[in-house]
Structures are given as C-alpha cells and as structure tokens.
CSV table of N, CA, C and O in Angstrom, one decimal:
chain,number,residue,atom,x,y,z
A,1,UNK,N,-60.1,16.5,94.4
A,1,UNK,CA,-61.1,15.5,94.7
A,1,UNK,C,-60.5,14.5,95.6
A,1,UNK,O,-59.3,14.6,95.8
A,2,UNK,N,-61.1,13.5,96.3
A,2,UNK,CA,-60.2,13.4,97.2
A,2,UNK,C,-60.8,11.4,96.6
A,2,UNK,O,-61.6,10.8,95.9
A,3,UNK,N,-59.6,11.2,97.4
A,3,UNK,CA,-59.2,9.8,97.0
A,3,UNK,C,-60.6,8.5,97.4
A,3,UNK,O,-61.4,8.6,98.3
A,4,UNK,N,-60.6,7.5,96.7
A,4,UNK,CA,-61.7,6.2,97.0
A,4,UNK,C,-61.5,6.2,97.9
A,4,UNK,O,-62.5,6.8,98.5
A,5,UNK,N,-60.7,5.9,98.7
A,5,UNK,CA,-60.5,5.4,100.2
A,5,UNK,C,-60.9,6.5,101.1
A,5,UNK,O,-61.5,6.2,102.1
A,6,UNK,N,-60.6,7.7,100.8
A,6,UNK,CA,-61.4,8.5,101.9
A,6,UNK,C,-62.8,8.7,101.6
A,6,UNK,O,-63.4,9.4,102.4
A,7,UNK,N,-63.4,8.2,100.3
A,7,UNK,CA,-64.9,8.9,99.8
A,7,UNK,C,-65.5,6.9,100.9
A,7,UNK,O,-66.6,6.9,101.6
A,8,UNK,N,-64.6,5.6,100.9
A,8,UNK,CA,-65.5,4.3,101.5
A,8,UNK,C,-65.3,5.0,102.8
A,8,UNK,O,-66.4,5.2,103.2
A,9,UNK,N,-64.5,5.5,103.6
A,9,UNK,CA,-64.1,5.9,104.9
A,9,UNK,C,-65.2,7.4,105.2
A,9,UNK,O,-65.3,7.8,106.3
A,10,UNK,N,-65.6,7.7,104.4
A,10,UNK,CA,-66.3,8.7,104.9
A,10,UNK,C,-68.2,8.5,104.7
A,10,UNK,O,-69.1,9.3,105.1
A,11,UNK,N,-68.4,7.4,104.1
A,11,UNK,CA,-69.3,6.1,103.4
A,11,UNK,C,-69.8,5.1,104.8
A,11,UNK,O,-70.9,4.9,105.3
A,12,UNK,N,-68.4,4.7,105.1
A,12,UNK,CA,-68.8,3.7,106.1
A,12,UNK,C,-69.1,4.5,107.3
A,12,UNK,O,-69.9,4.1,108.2
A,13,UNK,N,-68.6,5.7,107.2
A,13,UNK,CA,-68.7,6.6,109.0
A,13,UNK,C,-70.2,7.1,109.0
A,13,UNK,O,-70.8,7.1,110.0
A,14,UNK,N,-70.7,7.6,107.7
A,14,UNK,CA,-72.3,8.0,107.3
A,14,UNK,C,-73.1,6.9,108.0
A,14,UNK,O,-73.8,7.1,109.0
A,15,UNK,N,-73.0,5.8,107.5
A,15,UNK,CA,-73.8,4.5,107.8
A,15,UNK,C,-73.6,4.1,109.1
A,15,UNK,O,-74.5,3.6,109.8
A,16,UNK,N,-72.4,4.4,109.6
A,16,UNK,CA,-72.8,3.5,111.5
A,16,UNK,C,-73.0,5.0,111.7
A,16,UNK,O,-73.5,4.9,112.9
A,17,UNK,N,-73.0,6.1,111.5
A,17,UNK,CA,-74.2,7.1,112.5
A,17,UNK,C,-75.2,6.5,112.1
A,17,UNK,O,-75.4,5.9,113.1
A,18,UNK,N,-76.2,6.2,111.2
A,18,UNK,CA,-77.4,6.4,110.7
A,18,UNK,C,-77.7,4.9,111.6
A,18,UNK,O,-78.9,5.0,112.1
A,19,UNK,N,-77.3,4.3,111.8
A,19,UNK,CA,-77.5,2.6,112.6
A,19,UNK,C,-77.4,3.0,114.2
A,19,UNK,O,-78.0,2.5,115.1
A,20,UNK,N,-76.4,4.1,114.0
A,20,UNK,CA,-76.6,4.2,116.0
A,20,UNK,C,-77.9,5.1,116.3
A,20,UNK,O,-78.4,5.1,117.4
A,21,UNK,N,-78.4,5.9,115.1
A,21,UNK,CA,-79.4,6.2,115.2
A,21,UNK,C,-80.4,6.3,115.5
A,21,UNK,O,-80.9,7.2,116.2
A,22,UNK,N,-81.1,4.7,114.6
A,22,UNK,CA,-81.8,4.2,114.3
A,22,UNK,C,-82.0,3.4,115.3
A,22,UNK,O,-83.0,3.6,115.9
A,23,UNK,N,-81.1,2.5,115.8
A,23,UNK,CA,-81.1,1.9,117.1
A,23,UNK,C,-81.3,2.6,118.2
A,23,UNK,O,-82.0,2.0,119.0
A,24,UNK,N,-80.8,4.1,118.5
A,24,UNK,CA,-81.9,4.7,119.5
A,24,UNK,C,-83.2,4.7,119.7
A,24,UNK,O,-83.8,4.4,120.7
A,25,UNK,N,-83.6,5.1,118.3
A,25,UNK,CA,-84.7,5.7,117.9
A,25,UNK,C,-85.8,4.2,118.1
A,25,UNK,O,-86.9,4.2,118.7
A,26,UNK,N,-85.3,3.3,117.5
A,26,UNK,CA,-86.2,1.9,118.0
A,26,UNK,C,-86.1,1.9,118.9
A,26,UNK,O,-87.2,2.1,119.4
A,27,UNK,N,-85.0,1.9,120.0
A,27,UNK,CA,-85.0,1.7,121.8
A,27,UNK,C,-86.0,2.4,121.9
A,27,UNK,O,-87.0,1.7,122.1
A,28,UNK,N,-86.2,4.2,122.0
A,28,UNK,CA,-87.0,4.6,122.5
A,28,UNK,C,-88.2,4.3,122.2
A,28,UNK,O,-89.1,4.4,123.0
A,29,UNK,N,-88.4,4.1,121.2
A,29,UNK,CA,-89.8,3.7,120.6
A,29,UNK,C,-90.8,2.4,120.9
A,29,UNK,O,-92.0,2.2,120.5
A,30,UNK,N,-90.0,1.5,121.7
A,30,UNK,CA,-90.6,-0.1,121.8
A,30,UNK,C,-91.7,0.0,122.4
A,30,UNK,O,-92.5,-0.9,122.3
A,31,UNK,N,-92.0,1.0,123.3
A,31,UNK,CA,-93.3,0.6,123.9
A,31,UNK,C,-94.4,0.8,123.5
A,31,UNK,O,-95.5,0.3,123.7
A,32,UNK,N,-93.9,2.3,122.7
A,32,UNK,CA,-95.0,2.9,121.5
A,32,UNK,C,-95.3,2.0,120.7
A,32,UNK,O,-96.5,1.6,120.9
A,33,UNK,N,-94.5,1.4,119.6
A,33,UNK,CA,-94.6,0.6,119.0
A,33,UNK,C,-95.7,-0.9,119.3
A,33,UNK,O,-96.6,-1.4,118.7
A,34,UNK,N,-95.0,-1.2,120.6
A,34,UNK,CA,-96.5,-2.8,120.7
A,34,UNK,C,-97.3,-2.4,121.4
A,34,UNK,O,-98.2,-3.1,121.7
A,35,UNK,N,-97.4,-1.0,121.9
A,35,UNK,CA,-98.7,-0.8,122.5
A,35,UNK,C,-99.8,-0.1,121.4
A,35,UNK,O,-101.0,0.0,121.5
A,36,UNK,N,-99.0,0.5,120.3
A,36,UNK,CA,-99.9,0.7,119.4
A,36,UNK,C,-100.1,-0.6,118.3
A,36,UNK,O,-101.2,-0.8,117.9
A,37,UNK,N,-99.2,-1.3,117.9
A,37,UNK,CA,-99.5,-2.8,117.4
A,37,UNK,C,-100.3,-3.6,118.0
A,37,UNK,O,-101.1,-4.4,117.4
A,38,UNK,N,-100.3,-3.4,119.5
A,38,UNK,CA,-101.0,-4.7,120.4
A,38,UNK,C,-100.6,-6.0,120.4
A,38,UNK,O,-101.2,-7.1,120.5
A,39,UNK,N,-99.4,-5.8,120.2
A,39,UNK,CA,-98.4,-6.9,120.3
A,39,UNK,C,-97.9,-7.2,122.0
A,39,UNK,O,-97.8,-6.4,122.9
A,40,UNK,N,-97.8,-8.6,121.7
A,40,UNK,CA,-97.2,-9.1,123.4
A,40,UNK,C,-95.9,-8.4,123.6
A,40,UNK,O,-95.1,-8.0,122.7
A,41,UNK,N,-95.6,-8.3,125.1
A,41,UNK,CA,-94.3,-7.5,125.6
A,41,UNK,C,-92.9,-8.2,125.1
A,41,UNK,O,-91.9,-7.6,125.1
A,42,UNK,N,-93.0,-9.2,124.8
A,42,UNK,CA,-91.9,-10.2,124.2
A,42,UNK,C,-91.3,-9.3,123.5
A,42,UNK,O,-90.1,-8.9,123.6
A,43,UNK,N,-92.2,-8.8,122.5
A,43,UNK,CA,-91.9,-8.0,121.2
A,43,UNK,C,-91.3,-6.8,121.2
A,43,UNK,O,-90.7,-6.4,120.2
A,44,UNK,N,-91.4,-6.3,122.2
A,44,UNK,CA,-90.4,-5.2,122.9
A,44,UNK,C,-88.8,-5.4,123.5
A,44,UNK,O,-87.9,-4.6,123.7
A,45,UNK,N,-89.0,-7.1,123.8
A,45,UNK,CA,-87.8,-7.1,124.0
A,45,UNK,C,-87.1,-7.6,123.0
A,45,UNK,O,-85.9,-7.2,123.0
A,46,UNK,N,-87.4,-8.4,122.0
A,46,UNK,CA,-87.0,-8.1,120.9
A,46,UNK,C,-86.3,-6.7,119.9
A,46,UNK,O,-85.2,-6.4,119.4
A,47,UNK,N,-87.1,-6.4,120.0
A,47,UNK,CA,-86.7,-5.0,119.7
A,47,UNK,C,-85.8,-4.2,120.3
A,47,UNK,O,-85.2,-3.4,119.6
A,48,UNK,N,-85.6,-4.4,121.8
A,48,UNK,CA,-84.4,-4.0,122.6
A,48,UNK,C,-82.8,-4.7,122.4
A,48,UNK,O,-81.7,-4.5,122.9
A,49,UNK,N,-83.3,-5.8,121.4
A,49,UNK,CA,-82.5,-6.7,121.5
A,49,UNK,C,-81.7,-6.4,119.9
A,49,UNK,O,-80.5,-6.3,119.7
A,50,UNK,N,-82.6,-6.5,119.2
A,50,UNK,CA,-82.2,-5.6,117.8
A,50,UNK,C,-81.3,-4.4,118.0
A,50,UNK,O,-80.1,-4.2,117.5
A,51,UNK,N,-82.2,-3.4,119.2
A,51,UNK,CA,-81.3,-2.2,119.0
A,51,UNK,C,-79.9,-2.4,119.6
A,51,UNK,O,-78.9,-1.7,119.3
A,52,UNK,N,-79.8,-3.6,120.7
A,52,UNK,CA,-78.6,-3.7,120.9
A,52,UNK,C,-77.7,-4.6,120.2
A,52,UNK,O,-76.8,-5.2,120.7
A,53,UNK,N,-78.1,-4.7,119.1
A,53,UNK,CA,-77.3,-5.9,118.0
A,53,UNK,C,-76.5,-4.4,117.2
A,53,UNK,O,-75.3,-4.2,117.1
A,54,UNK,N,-77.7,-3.5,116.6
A,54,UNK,CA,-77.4,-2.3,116.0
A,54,UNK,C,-76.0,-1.5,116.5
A,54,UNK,O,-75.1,-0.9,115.9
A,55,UNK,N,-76.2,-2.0,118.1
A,55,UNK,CA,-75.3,-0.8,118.9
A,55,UNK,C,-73.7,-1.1,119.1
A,55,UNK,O,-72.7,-0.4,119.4
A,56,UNK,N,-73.9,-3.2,118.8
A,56,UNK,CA,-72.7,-4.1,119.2
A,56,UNK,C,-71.6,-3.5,117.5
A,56,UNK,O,-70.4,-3.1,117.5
A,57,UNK,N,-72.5,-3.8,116.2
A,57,UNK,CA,-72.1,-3.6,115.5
A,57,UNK,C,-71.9,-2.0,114.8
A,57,UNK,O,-71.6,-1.8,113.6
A,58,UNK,N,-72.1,-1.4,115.5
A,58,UNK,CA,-71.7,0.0,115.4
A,58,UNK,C,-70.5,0.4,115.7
A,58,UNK,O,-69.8,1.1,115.0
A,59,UNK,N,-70.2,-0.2,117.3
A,59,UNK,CA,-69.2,-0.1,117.8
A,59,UNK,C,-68.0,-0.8,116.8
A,59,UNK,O,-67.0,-0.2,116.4
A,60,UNK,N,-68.4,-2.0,116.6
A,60,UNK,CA,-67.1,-3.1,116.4
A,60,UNK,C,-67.1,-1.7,114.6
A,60,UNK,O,-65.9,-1.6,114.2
A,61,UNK,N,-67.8,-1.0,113.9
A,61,UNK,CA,-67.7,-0.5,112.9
A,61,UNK,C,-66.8,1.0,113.2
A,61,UNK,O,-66.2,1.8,112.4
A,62,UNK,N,-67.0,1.1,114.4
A,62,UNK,CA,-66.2,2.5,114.4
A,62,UNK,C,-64.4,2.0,114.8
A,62,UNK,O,-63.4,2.2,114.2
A,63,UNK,N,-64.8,1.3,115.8
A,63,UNK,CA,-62.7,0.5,116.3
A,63,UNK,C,-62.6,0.0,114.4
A,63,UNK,O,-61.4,0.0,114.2
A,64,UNK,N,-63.1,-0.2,113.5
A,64,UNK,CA,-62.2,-0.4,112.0
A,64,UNK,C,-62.5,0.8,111.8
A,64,UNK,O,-61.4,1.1,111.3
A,65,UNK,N,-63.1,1.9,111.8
A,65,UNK,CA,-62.1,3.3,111.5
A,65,UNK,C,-61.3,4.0,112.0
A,65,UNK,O,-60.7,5.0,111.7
A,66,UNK,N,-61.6,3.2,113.4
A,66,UNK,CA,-60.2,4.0,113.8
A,66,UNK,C,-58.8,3.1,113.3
A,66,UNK,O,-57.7,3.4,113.3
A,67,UNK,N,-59.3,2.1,113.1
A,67,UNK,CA,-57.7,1.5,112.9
A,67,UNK,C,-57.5,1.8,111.6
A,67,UNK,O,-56.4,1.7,111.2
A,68,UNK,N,-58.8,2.2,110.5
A,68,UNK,CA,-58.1,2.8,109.0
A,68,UNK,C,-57.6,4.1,109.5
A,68,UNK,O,-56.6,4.3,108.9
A,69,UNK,N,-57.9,5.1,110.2
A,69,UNK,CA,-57.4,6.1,110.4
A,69,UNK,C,-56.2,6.1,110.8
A,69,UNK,O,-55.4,6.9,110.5
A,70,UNK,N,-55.8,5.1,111.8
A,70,UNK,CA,-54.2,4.8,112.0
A,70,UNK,C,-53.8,4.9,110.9
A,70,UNK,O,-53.5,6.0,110.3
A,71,UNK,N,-53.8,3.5,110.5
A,71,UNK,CA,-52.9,3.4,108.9
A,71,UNK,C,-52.2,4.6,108.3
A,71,UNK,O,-51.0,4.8,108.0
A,72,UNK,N,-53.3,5.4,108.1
A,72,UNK,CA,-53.0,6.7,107.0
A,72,UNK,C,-51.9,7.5,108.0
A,72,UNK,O,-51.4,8.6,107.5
C-alpha cells in the first residue's frame, strides 16, 4: 500500500486536473451560458476571469508538486 504522502500527492494532482478542467470548460461555455441566462456581457467576463483565477492557481498547484516530487 503505498504511503500518506503519496495517496495527498496523488489527491492534490486529481484536484488541479479537475480545476484546469473545469476552468476550460467555463471559458468555453461563457457565451452559452449569458446568452442563455440573458445576462449582461459583463458576466462573461467575469467568468473569463474566474476561469483564469482557476488557471493561475492550478499552475502555482502543479510548481508544489513538482517541488514535492524533488524532495523524494
């Protein structure tokens, strides 16, 4: 069985795919999204702006596995 530290390291790597994802998946989606809401275009960029908060902290989550993968 394999150790805690590789079951959080293999935990955290699950979760920033599922967020870089997700953040595609809203990017592509924003126009869909307020034009079927009928929401003002603001709201689109909002949402572009989410997915790139998604994308900032994805990144900064992958550079800490790679620096836990150093360590080891």
């Amino acid at each position: 069985m394999t150790s805690a530290k590789d079951q959080a390291f293999a935990r955290k790597g699950r979760v920033t795919g599922l967020v870089i994802a997700g953040g595609g998946i809203a990017a592509m989606l924003a126009p869909w999204i307020v034009t079927v809401l009928g929401l003002e275009r603001r709201y689109e960029m909002l949402i572009y702006f989410g997915s790139l908060a998604a994308f900032v902290w994805a990144m900064v989550n992958i550079y800490q596995l790679w620096r836990m993968r150093q360590d080891n």
